[in-house]
PDB file of C-alpha atoms in Angstrom:
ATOM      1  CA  UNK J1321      74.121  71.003 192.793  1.00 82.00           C
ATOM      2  CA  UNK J1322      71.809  73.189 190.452  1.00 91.00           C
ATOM      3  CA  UNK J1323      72.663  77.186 190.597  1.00 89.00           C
ATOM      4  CA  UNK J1324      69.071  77.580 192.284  1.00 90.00           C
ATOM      5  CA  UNK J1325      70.977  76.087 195.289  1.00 92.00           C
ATOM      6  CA  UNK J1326      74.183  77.220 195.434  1.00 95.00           C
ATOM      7  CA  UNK J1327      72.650  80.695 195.391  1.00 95.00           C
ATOM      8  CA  UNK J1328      70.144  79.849 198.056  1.00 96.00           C
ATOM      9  CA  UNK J1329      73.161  78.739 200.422  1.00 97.00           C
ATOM     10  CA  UNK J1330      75.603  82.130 199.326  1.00 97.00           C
ATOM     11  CA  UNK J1331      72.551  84.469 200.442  1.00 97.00           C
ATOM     12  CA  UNK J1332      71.841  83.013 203.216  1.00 97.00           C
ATOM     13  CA  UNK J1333      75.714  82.656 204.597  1.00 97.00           C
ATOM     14  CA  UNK J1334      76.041  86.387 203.270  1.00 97.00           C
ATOM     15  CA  UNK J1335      73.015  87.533 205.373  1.00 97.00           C
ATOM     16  CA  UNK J1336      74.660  85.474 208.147  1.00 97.00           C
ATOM     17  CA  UNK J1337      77.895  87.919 208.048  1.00 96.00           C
ATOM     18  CA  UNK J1338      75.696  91.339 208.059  1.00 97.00           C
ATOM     19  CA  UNK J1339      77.007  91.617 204.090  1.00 97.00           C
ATOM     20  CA  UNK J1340      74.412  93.762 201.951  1.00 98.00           C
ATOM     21  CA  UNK J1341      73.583  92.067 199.016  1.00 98.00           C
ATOM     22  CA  UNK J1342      71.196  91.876 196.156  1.00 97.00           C
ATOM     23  CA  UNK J1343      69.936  89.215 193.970  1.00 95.00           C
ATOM     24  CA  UNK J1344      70.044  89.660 189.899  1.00 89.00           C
ATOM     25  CA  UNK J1345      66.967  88.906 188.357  1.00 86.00           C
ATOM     26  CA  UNK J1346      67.310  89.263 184.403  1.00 80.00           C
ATOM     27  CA  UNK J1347      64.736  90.606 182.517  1.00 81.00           C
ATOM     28  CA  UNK J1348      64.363  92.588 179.598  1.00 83.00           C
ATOM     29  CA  UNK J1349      65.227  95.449 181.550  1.00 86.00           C
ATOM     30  CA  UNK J1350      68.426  94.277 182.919  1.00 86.00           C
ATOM     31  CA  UNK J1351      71.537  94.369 180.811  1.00 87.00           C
ATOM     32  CA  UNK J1352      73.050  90.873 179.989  1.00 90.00           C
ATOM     33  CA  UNK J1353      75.907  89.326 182.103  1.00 93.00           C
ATOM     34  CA  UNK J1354      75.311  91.270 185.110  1.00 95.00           C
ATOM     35  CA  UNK J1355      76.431  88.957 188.042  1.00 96.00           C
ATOM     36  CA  UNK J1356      74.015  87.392 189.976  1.00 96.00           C
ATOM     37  CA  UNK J1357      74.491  88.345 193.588  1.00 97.00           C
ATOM     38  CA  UNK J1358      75.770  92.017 194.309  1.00 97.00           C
ATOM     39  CA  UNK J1359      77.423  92.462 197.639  1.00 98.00           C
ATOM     40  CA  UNK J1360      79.126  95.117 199.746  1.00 97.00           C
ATOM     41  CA  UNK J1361      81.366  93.632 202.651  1.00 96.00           C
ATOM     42  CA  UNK J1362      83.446  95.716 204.632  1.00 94.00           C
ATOM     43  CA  UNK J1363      83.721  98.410 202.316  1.00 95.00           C
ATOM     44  CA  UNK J1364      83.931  96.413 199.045  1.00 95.00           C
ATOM     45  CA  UNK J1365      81.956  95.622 195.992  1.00 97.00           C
ATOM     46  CA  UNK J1366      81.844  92.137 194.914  1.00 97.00           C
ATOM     47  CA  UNK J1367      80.389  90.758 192.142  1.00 98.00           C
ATOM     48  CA  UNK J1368      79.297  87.100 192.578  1.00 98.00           C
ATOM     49  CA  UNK J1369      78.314  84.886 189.535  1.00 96.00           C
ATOM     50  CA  UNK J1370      77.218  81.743 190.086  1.00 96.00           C
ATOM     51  CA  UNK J1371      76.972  78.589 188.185  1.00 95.00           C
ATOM     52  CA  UNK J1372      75.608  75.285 188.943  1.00 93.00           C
ATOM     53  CA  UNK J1373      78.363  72.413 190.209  1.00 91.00           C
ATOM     54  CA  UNK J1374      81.058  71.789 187.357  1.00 89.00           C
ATOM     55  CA  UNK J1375      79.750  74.852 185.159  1.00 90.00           C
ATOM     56  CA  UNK J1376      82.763  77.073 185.725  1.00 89.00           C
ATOM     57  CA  UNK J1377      83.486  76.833 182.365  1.00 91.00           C
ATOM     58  CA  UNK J1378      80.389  78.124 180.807  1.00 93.00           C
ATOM     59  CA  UNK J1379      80.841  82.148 181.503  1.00 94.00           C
ATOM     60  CA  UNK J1380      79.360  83.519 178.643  1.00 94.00           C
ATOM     61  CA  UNK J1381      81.621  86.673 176.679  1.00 96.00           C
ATOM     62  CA  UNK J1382      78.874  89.617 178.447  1.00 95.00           C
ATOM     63  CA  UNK J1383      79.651  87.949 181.560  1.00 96.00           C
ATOM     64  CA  UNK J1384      83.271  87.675 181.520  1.00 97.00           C
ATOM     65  CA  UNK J1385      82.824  92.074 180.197  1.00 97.00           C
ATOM     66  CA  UNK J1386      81.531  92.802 183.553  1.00 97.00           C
ATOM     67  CA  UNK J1387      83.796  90.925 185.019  1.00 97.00           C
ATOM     68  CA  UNK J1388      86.808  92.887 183.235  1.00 98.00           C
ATOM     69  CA  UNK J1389      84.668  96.171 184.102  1.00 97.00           C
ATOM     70  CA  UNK J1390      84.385  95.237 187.530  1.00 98.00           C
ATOM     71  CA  UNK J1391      88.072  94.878 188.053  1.00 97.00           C
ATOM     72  CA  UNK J1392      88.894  98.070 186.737  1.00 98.00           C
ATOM     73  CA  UNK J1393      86.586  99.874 188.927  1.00 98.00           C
ATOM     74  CA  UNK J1394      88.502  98.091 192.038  1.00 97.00           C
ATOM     75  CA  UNK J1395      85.790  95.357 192.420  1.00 97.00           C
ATOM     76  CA  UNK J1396      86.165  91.912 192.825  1.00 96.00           C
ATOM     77  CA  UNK J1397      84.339  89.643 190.704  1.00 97.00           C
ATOM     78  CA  UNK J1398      84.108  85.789 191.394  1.00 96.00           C
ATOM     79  CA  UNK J1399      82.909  83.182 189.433  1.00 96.00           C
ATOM     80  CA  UNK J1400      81.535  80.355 191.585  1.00 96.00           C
ATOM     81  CA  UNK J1401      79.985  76.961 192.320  1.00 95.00           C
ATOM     82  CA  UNK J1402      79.928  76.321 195.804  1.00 95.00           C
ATOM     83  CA  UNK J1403      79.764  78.346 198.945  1.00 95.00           C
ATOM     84  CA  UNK J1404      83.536  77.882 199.962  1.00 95.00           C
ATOM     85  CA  UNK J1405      84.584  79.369 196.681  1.00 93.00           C
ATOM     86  CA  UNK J1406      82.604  82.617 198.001  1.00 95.00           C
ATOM     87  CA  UNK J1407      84.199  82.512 201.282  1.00 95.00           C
ATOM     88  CA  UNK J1408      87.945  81.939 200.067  1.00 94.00           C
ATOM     89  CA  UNK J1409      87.398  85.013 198.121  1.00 90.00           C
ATOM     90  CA  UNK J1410      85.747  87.508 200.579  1.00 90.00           C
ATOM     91  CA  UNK J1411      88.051  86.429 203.303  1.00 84.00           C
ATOM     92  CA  UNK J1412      90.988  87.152 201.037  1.00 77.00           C
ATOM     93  CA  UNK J1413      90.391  90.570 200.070  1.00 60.00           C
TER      94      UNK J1413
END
């Protein structure tokens, strides 16, 4: 499934939970490798960034910064490609 998708069916499951969330749109004023869905659940900060089916191996290195960053601030970053990756995580934290 394309990352246009995936993201479509995330939002719309996080909405579905009464999780706040924001979409990512890079630009030129947005810093590179910011994830692409920011969410607070029950009192936590997760970072989602999401890749098209099969692409987990394509994080670039600015990505995989915020997602050391994110950890040590207490986040939780996750690096997905389908909607039951995003609910494995949340549900375990």
């Amino acid at each position: 499934m394309k990352e246009k998708g995936i993201e479509k069916t995330i939002k719309e499951y996080l909405t579905s939970i009464g999780a706040y969330w924001i979409k990512i749109h890079g630009s030129s004023y947005t810093p590179s490798g910011i994830p692409d869905i920011i969410v607070c659940w029950k009192g936590k900060f997760f970072g989602i960034e999401v890749k098209r089916t099969g692409a987990l191996n394509e994080q670039s290195e600015k990505q995989r910064i915020h997602e050391r960053n994110i950890r040590k601030a207490g986040g939780v970053y996750i690096l997905v490609d389908t909607l039951e990756d995003v609910k494995k995580e949340i549900y375990n934290e």
